[in-house]
Amino acid sequence: MNKPFAITLDVGSSLANKTGSWRTERPVYRDLLPPCNNACPAGENIQAWLYEAEEGGEGYERAWRKLMEDNPFPAVMGRVCYHPCETVCNRAQLDSAVGINAVERFLGDEAIAQGWRVTADAPASGQRVLVVGAGPSGLSAAYHLARLGHDVTIRDAEEHAGGMMRFGIPRYRLPREILDAEIARIVGLGVTLELGTKVTDVPGAMRDEGFDAVFLAVGAHIGKRAYVPAGEAARILDAVAVLHSMEGEEKPLLGRRVAVYGGGNTAMDVARTAKRLGAEEAVVVYRRTRDRMPAHDFEVEEAEEEGVRMKWLSTVKRAEPGVLTLERMELDENGFPQPTGEVEELEADALVLALGQEADLSLLEGVPGIEVADGVVKVGPNLMTGYPGVFAGGDMVPAERTVTVAVGHGKKAARHIDAWLRRESYEPAPKHELAGFETLNTWYYTDAPRSVQPTLELARRRSTFEEVVGGLDETTALFEARRCLSCGNCFDCDNCFGVCPDNSVIKLEGLQREAAGRGYAFDYDFCKGCGICVAECPCGAIEMVPETI
């Protein structure tokens, strides 16, 4: 997408002005690693798909296909990812970060609306892979393995696919028709999905059923328990079980006053769910302060908007029918909560524990070579366990437990499984130097405020499970994509071509352009090494290097 920067000389005006031997530096084009790409747990080439989306129209499909090279869940991820890419976006130092997550959602929704599909074009390998768990990590691995030519079967104990995307994320954040559409696209690649099928013997599946490799991707569906002294009729529930039961026909009975013990995103989800189920009061009890709460700020803010109350520096000492005894805490010099002995009562019909989650690792009992410690499986850099051919990822291994991380594990595992099946090894390409804010010439970029996603009116948020945050329309999605600064990589703005006083910048077309990976090259016969191109490149894609003799 060319930008109309002025050309200072007519083409050919200095063709006889070849450079002598006095040049000490020469300009070279470079490719730097955008901070958004570097921060994405799913390994998306964010800058590349934003570049395609900037064109609008047919560019949207090209952007979606570029995105789908790494992530089969753009519509899901555009809703539930906590977008660490935006936290490091260089644009934030100008005005505000690019709404990468919102554009990803737009592309994902557009793909569903238009019926875009991907294909598995690799020749069949003849190898069979069993994926245990139909959550984000397992589905991601199956998607990439199928596209690499392998025969993939997914088995899951639940009657519906999606794992924690379905059973841990409420509908008001992730509509089920969106999740189902993206799962169906993966199954459409020829992946076999066997639901209601619990795997209990991993070596047996490999030995007796002809699977050449296994990827374990069991989600953290078991809520951690804490000892809370309680009366016989006190109602104490588990947050994971409450959210899971929301997928059944009978909704959980929580009562009019609900207390949620914990400070993570799951605690916010349960409290907000309780309000939607009719609770007059939902209170989150947390033993530290807001700034130390693991829940993301926007989750806390949305919960408070919906009437959820926060009880900071408090811990549950005892639960009796209809009432909780809370003890006030205070933080010591290291930030750890310490009891004060001061107590108070909180009326509550139910106490929901949201204290973390664990994966069910019982299927690994007795499997030789597999080590389990602190509730997770030990794996190597290639995600393979100590049992040859058995890999693990997602919630089962030491890592942050998010959908985005799980999807990234699935892709990584698929590449290593593919290499292992082919008796090869997979080595990711080395990373480029990071494109920092200082590499940019920001005076070329005008202020462009971030597009705001619409939200459901508060009255409906408190009483229904309709989606709270809406998507961008085509106009705002296009505007948001064009806010990208293309940090460290040429985006064909024509500026170097226009400002060069010696016409030493050449435009490339066709195969030359494809081979170079950009639209320009330098003719050093005419370049005097003045460095104007470097000074005038908006995105820092050119640098001066010492002249070689």
CSV table of N, CA and C in Angstrom, one decimal, residues 243-347:
chain,number,residue,atom,x,y,z
A,243,LEU,N,-19.0,-23.3,36.7
A,243,LEU,CA,-18.9,-22.9,35.3
A,243,LEU,C,-19.2,-24.1,34.3
A,244,HIS,N,-18.7,-25.3,34.7
A,244,HIS,CA,-18.9,-26.5,33.9
A,244,HIS,C,-20.4,-26.8,33.8
A,245,SER,N,-21.1,-26.6,34.9
A,245,SER,CA,-22.5,-27.0,35.0
A,245,SER,C,-23.4,-26.0,34.2
A,246,MET,N,-22.8,-24.8,33.8
A,246,MET,CA,-23.6,-23.9,33.0
A,246,MET,C,-23.8,-24.4,31.6
A,247,GLU,N,-23.1,-25.5,31.2
A,247,GLU,CA,-23.2,-26.1,29.9
A,247,GLU,C,-24.3,-27.1,29.9
A,248,GLY,N,-24.8,-27.5,31.0
A,248,GLY,CA,-25.9,-28.5,31.1
A,248,GLY,C,-27.3,-27.8,31.1
A,249,GLU,N,-28.3,-28.7,31.1
A,249,GLU,CA,-29.7,-28.2,31.1
A,249,GLU,C,-30.1,-27.5,32.4
A,250,GLU,N,-29.6,-28.1,33.5
A,250,GLU,CA,-29.9,-27.6,34.8
A,250,GLU,C,-28.8,-26.6,35.3
A,251,LYS,N,-29.2,-25.4,35.5
A,251,LYS,CA,-28.2,-24.4,36.0
A,251,LYS,C,-28.0,-24.5,37.5
A,252,PRO,N,-26.8,-24.2,38.0
A,252,PRO,CA,-26.5,-24.3,39.4
A,252,PRO,C,-27.4,-23.4,40.3
A,253,LEU,N,-27.8,-23.8,41.4
A,253,LEU,CA,-28.6,-23.0,42.4
A,253,LEU,C,-27.6,-22.4,43.4
A,254,LEU,N,-27.4,-21.1,43.2
A,254,LEU,CA,-26.4,-20.4,44.1
A,254,LEU,C,-27.0,-19.6,45.2
A,255,GLY,N,-28.3,-19.2,45.1
A,255,GLY,CA,-28.9,-18.4,46.1
A,255,GLY,C,-28.9,-16.9,45.8
A,256,ARG,N,-29.5,-16.2,46.7
A,256,ARG,CA,-29.6,-14.7,46.5
A,256,ARG,C,-28.3,-14.0,46.8
A,257,ARG,N,-27.5,-14.5,47.7
A,257,ARG,CA,-26.3,-13.9,48.1
A,257,ARG,C,-25.1,-14.9,47.9
A,258,VAL,N,-24.2,-14.5,47.1
A,258,VAL,CA,-23.1,-15.5,46.7
A,258,VAL,C,-21.7,-14.8,47.0
A,259,ALA,N,-20.9,-15.6,47.7
A,259,ALA,CA,-19.5,-15.1,47.9
A,259,ALA,C,-18.6,-16.0,47.1
A,260,VAL,N,-17.6,-15.4,46.5
A,260,VAL,CA,-16.6,-16.1,45.7
A,260,VAL,C,-15.2,-15.8,46.3
A,261,TYR,N,-14.6,-16.9,46.7
A,261,TYR,CA,-13.3,-16.8,47.4
A,261,TYR,C,-12.1,-17.0,46.4
A,262,GLY,N,-11.4,-15.9,46.1
A,262,GLY,CA,-10.3,-16.0,45.1
A,262,GLY,C,-10.1,-14.7,44.4
A,263,GLY,N,-9.0,-14.5,43.7
A,263,GLY,CA,-8.8,-13.3,43.0
A,263,GLY,C,-8.4,-13.3,41.6
A,264,GLY,N,-8.6,-14.5,40.9
A,264,GLY,CA,-8.3,-14.6,39.5
A,264,GLY,C,-9.4,-14.3,38.6
A,265,ASN,N,-9.2,-14.6,37.3
A,265,ASN,CA,-10.2,-14.3,36.3
A,265,ASN,C,-11.4,-15.3,36.5
A,266,THR,N,-11.1,-16.5,37.0
A,266,THR,CA,-12.2,-17.4,37.2
A,266,THR,C,-13.2,-16.9,38.3
A,267,ALA,N,-12.6,-16.3,39.3
A,267,ALA,CA,-13.4,-15.7,40.4
A,267,ALA,C,-14.3,-14.6,39.8
A,268,MET,N,-13.8,-13.8,38.9
A,268,MET,CA,-14.6,-12.8,38.2
A,268,MET,C,-15.7,-13.4,37.4
A,269,ASP,N,-15.4,-14.5,36.7
A,269,ASP,CA,-16.4,-15.1,35.8
A,269,ASP,C,-17.5,-15.7,36.6
A,270,VAL,N,-17.2,-16.4,37.8
A,270,VAL,CA,-18.2,-17.0,38.6
A,270,VAL,C,-19.1,-15.9,39.2
A,271,ALA,N,-18.5,-14.8,39.7
A,271,ALA,CA,-19.3,-13.7,40.3
A,271,ALA,C,-20.2,-13.1,39.3
A,272,ARG,N,-19.8,-12.9,38.1
A,272,ARG,CA,-20.6,-12.3,37.1
A,272,ARG,C,-21.7,-13.3,36.6
A,273,THR,N,-21.4,-14.6,36.6
A,273,THR,CA,-22.3,-15.6,36.3
A,273,THR,C,-23.4,-15.6,37.3
A,274,ALA,N,-23.0,-15.5,38.6
A,274,ALA,CA,-24.0,-15.5,39.7
A,274,ALA,C,-25.0,-14.4,39.6
A,275,LYS,N,-24.5,-13.2,39.2
A,275,LYS,CA,-25.4,-12.1,39.0
A,275,LYS,C,-26.4,-12.4,37.9
A,276,ARG,N,-26.0,-13.0,36.8
A,276,ARG,CA,-26.9,-13.3,35.7
A,276,ARG,C,-27.9,-14.4,36.0
A,277,LEU,N,-27.5,-15.2,37.0
A,277,LEU,CA,-28.4,-16.3,37.5
A,277,LEU,C,-29.4,-15.8,38.5
A,278,GLY,N,-29.4,-14.5,38.8
A,278,GLY,CA,-30.4,-13.9,39.7
A,278,GLY,C,-29.9,-13.5,41.1
A,279,ALA,N,-28.6,-13.7,41.4
A,279,ALA,CA,-28.1,-13.3,42.7
A,279,ALA,C,-28.3,-11.8,42.9
A,280,GLU,N,-28.8,-11.4,44.0
A,280,GLU,CA,-29.0,-10.0,44.3
A,280,GLU,C,-27.6,-9.4,44.7
A,281,GLU,N,-26.8,-10.3,45.3
A,281,GLU,CA,-25.5,-9.8,45.8
A,281,GLU,C,-24.4,-10.9,45.4
A,282,ALA,N,-23.3,-10.4,44.8
A,282,ALA,CA,-22.2,-11.3,44.5
A,282,ALA,C,-20.9,-10.6,45.0
A,283,VAL,N,-20.2,-11.2,46.0
A,283,VAL,CA,-19.1,-10.6,46.6
A,283,VAL,C,-17.8,-11.4,46.4
A,284,VAL,N,-16.8,-10.8,45.9
A,284,VAL,CA,-15.5,-11.5,45.7
A,284,VAL,C,-14.6,-11.2,46.9
A,285,VAL,N,-14.3,-12.3,47.6
A,285,VAL,CA,-13.4,-12.1,48.8
A,285,VAL,C,-12.0,-12.5,48.5
A,286,TYR,N,-11.1,-11.5,48.7
A,286,TYR,CA,-9.7,-11.7,48.3
A,286,TYR,C,-8.8,-11.3,49.4
A,287,ARG,N,-7.7,-12.0,49.6
A,287,ARG,CA,-6.9,-11.8,50.8
A,287,ARG,C,-5.8,-10.7,50.6
A,288,ARG,N,-5.6,-10.3,49.4
A,288,ARG,CA,-4.7,-9.2,49.1
A,288,ARG,C,-5.4,-7.9,48.6
A,289,THR,N,-4.7,-7.0,48.0
A,289,THR,CA,-5.3,-5.7,47.5
A,289,THR,C,-5.5,-5.8,46.0
A,290,ARG,N,-6.2,-4.9,45.5
A,290,ARG,CA,-6.5,-4.9,44.0
A,290,ARG,C,-5.2,-4.9,43.2
A,291,ASP,N,-4.2,-4.2,43.5
A,291,ASP,CA,-3.0,-4.2,42.7
A,291,ASP,C,-2.3,-5.5,42.7
A,292,ARG,N,-2.6,-6.4,43.6
A,292,ARG,CA,-1.9,-7.7,43.6
A,292,ARG,C,-2.9,-8.8,43.2
A,293,MET,N,-4.0,-8.4,42.6
A,293,MET,CA,-5.0,-9.4,42.2
A,293,MET,C,-4.6,-10.0,40.8
A,294,PRO,N,-4.5,-11.3,40.7
A,294,PRO,CA,-4.1,-11.9,39.4
A,294,PRO,C,-5.1,-11.6,38.2
A,295,ALA,N,-6.4,-11.3,38.6
A,295,ALA,CA,-7.4,-11.1,37.5
A,295,ALA,C,-7.0,-9.8,36.7
A,296,HIS,N,-7.3,-9.9,35.4
A,296,HIS,CA,-6.9,-8.7,34.6
A,296,HIS,C,-7.8,-7.5,34.9
A,297,ASP,N,-7.3,-6.3,34.7
A,297,ASP,CA,-8.0,-5.1,35.1
A,297,ASP,C,-9.4,-5.0,34.5
A,298,PHE,N,-9.4,-5.3,33.2
A,298,PHE,CA,-10.7,-5.2,32.5
A,298,PHE,C,-11.8,-6.2,33.0
A,299,GLU,N,-11.3,-7.3,33.5
A,299,GLU,CA,-12.3,-8.3,34.1
A,299,GLU,C,-12.8,-7.7,35.4
A,300,VAL,N,-12.0,-7.1,36.2
A,300,VAL,CA,-12.4,-6.6,37.4
A,300,VAL,C,-13.4,-5.4,37.2
A,301,GLU,N,-13.0,-4.5,36.2
A,301,GLU,CA,-13.8,-3.4,35.9
A,301,GLU,C,-15.2,-3.8,35.4
A,302,GLU,N,-15.2,-4.7,34.5
A,302,GLU,CA,-16.5,-5.2,34.0
A,302,GLU,C,-17.4,-5.8,35.1
A,303,ALA,N,-16.7,-6.6,36.0
A,303,ALA,CA,-17.5,-7.2,37.1
A,303,ALA,C,-18.1,-6.1,38.0
A,304,GLU,N,-17.3,-5.1,38.3
A,304,GLU,CA,-17.8,-4.0,39.2
A,304,GLU,C,-18.9,-3.2,38.5
A,305,GLU,N,-18.8,-3.0,37.2
A,305,GLU,CA,-19.9,-2.3,36.5
A,305,GLU,C,-21.2,-3.1,36.6
A,306,GLU,N,-21.1,-4.4,36.7
A,306,GLU,CA,-22.3,-5.3,36.8
A,306,GLU,C,-22.8,-5.5,38.2
A,307,GLY,N,-22.1,-4.8,39.1
A,307,GLY,CA,-22.6,-4.9,40.5
A,307,GLY,C,-21.9,-5.8,41.4
A,308,VAL,N,-20.9,-6.5,40.9
A,308,VAL,CA,-20.1,-7.4,41.8
A,308,VAL,C,-19.3,-6.5,42.8
A,309,ARG,N,-19.3,-6.9,44.1
A,309,ARG,CA,-18.7,-6.2,45.1
A,309,ARG,C,-17.3,-6.9,45.5
A,310,MET,N,-16.3,-6.1,45.7
A,310,MET,CA,-15.0,-6.6,46.1
A,310,MET,C,-14.7,-6.4,47.6
A,311,LYS,N,-14.3,-7.5,48.2
A,311,LYS,CA,-13.9,-7.5,49.6
A,311,LYS,C,-12.4,-7.7,49.7
A,312,TRP,N,-11.6,-6.7,49.8
A,312,TRP,CA,-10.2,-6.8,49.8
A,312,TRP,C,-9.7,-7.2,51.2
A,313,LEU,N,-8.4,-7.7,51.2
A,313,LEU,CA,-7.7,-8.0,52.5
A,313,LEU,C,-8.6,-8.7,53.4
A,314,SER,N,-9.2,-9.8,52.9
A,314,SER,CA,-10.1,-10.6,53.7
A,314,SER,C,-9.9,-12.1,53.4
A,315,THR,N,-10.1,-12.9,54.4
A,315,THR,CA,-10.0,-14.4,54.2
A,315,THR,C,-11.2,-15.0,54.9
A,316,VAL,N,-11.6,-16.2,54.4
A,316,VAL,CA,-12.7,-16.9,54.9
A,316,VAL,C,-12.2,-17.8,56.1
A,317,LYS,N,-12.7,-17.5,57.3
A,317,LYS,CA,-12.3,-18.3,58.5
A,317,LYS,C,-13.3,-19.5,58.7
A,318,ARG,N,-14.6,-19.3,58.4
A,318,ARG,CA,-15.5,-20.3,58.7
A,318,ARG,C,-16.8,-20.1,57.9
A,319,ALA,N,-17.4,-21.1,57.5
A,319,ALA,CA,-18.7,-21.1,56.8
A,319,ALA,C,-19.8,-21.8,57.5
A,320,GLU,N,-20.9,-21.0,57.7
A,320,GLU,CA,-22.0,-21.6,58.4
A,320,GLU,C,-23.2,-21.3,57.4
A,321,PRO,N,-24.3,-22.0,57.6
A,321,PRO,CA,-25.5,-21.8,56.7
A,321,PRO,C,-25.9,-20.3,56.7
A,322,GLY,N,-25.8,-19.7,55.6
A,322,GLY,CA,-26.3,-18.3,55.4
A,322,GLY,C,-25.3,-17.2,55.9
A,323,VAL,N,-24.1,-17.6,56.4
A,323,VAL,CA,-23.2,-16.6,56.9
A,323,VAL,C,-21.8,-17.1,56.9
A,324,LEU,N,-20.9,-16.2,56.5
A,324,LEU,CA,-19.4,-16.5,56.5
A,324,LEU,C,-18.7,-15.6,57.6
A,325,THR,N,-17.7,-16.2,58.2
A,325,THR,CA,-16.9,-15.4,59.1
A,325,THR,C,-15.6,-15.0,58.4
A,326,LEU,N,-15.4,-13.8,58.2
A,326,LEU,CA,-14.2,-13.3,57.5
A,326,LEU,C,-13.2,-12.7,58.5
A,327,GLU,N,-11.9,-12.9,58.2
A,327,GLU,CA,-10.9,-12.3,59.0
A,327,GLU,C,-10.1,-11.2,58.2
A,328,ARG,N,-9.9,-10.0,58.7
A,328,ARG,CA,-9.2,-9.0,58.0
A,328,ARG,C,-7.7,-9.3,58.0
A,329,MET,N,-7.1,-9.1,56.8
A,329,MET,CA,-5.7,-9.3,56.7
A,329,MET,C,-5.0,-8.0,56.5
A,330,GLU,N,-3.7,-8.0,56.6
A,330,GLU,CA,-2.8,-6.8,56.3
A,330,GLU,C,-1.6,-7.3,55.7
A,331,LEU,N,-1.0,-6.6,54.7
A,331,LEU,CA,0.2,-7.0,54.0
A,331,LEU,C,1.4,-6.6,54.8
A,332,ASP,N,2.4,-7.6,54.9
A,332,ASP,CA,3.6,-7.3,55.5
A,332,ASP,C,4.6,-6.6,54.6
A,333,GLU,N,5.8,-6.4,55.0
A,333,GLU,CA,6.7,-5.6,54.2
A,333,GLU,C,7.1,-6.3,52.9
A,334,ASN,N,6.8,-7.6,52.8
A,334,ASN,CA,7.1,-8.3,51.5
A,334,ASN,C,5.8,-8.5,50.7
A,335,GLY,N,4.7,-7.9,51.1
A,335,GLY,CA,3.5,-8.0,50.4
A,335,GLY,C,2.7,-9.2,50.6
A,336,PHE,N,3.0,-10.0,51.6
A,336,PHE,CA,2.3,-11.2,51.9
A,336,PHE,C,1.2,-10.9,53.0
A,337,PRO,N,0.0,-11.4,52.8
A,337,PRO,CA,-1.1,-11.2,53.8
A,337,PRO,C,-0.9,-11.9,55.1
A,338,GLN,N,-1.1,-11.1,56.1
A,338,GLN,CA,-1.0,-11.7,57.5
A,338,GLN,C,-2.3,-11.4,58.3
A,339,PRO,N,-2.7,-12.4,59.1
A,339,PRO,CA,-3.9,-12.3,59.8
A,339,PRO,C,-3.8,-11.2,60.9
A,340,THR,N,-4.9,-10.5,61.2
A,340,THR,CA,-5.0,-9.5,62.2
A,340,THR,C,-5.8,-9.9,63.4
A,341,GLY,N,-6.6,-11.0,63.3
A,341,GLY,CA,-7.4,-11.4,64.4
A,341,GLY,C,-8.8,-10.7,64.4
A,342,GLU,N,-8.9,-9.7,63.6
A,342,GLU,CA,-10.2,-8.9,63.5
A,342,GLU,C,-11.2,-9.7,62.6
A,343,VAL,N,-12.4,-9.9,63.0
A,343,VAL,CA,-13.3,-10.7,62.2
A,343,VAL,C,-14.6,-9.9,62.0
A,344,GLU,N,-15.3,-10.4,61.0
A,344,GLU,CA,-16.6,-9.8,60.7
A,344,GLU,C,-17.5,-10.9,60.0
A,345,GLU,N,-18.7,-10.6,59.9
A,345,GLU,CA,-19.6,-11.6,59.3
A,345,GLU,C,-20.1,-11.1,57.9
A,346,LEU,N,-20.3,-12.0,57.0
A,346,LEU,CA,-20.8,-11.7,55.6
A,346,LEU,C,-21.9,-12.7,55.3
A,347,GLU,N,-23.1,-12.1,55.1
A,347,GLU,CA,-24.2,-13.0,54.7
A,347,GLU,C,-24.0,-13.6,53.3
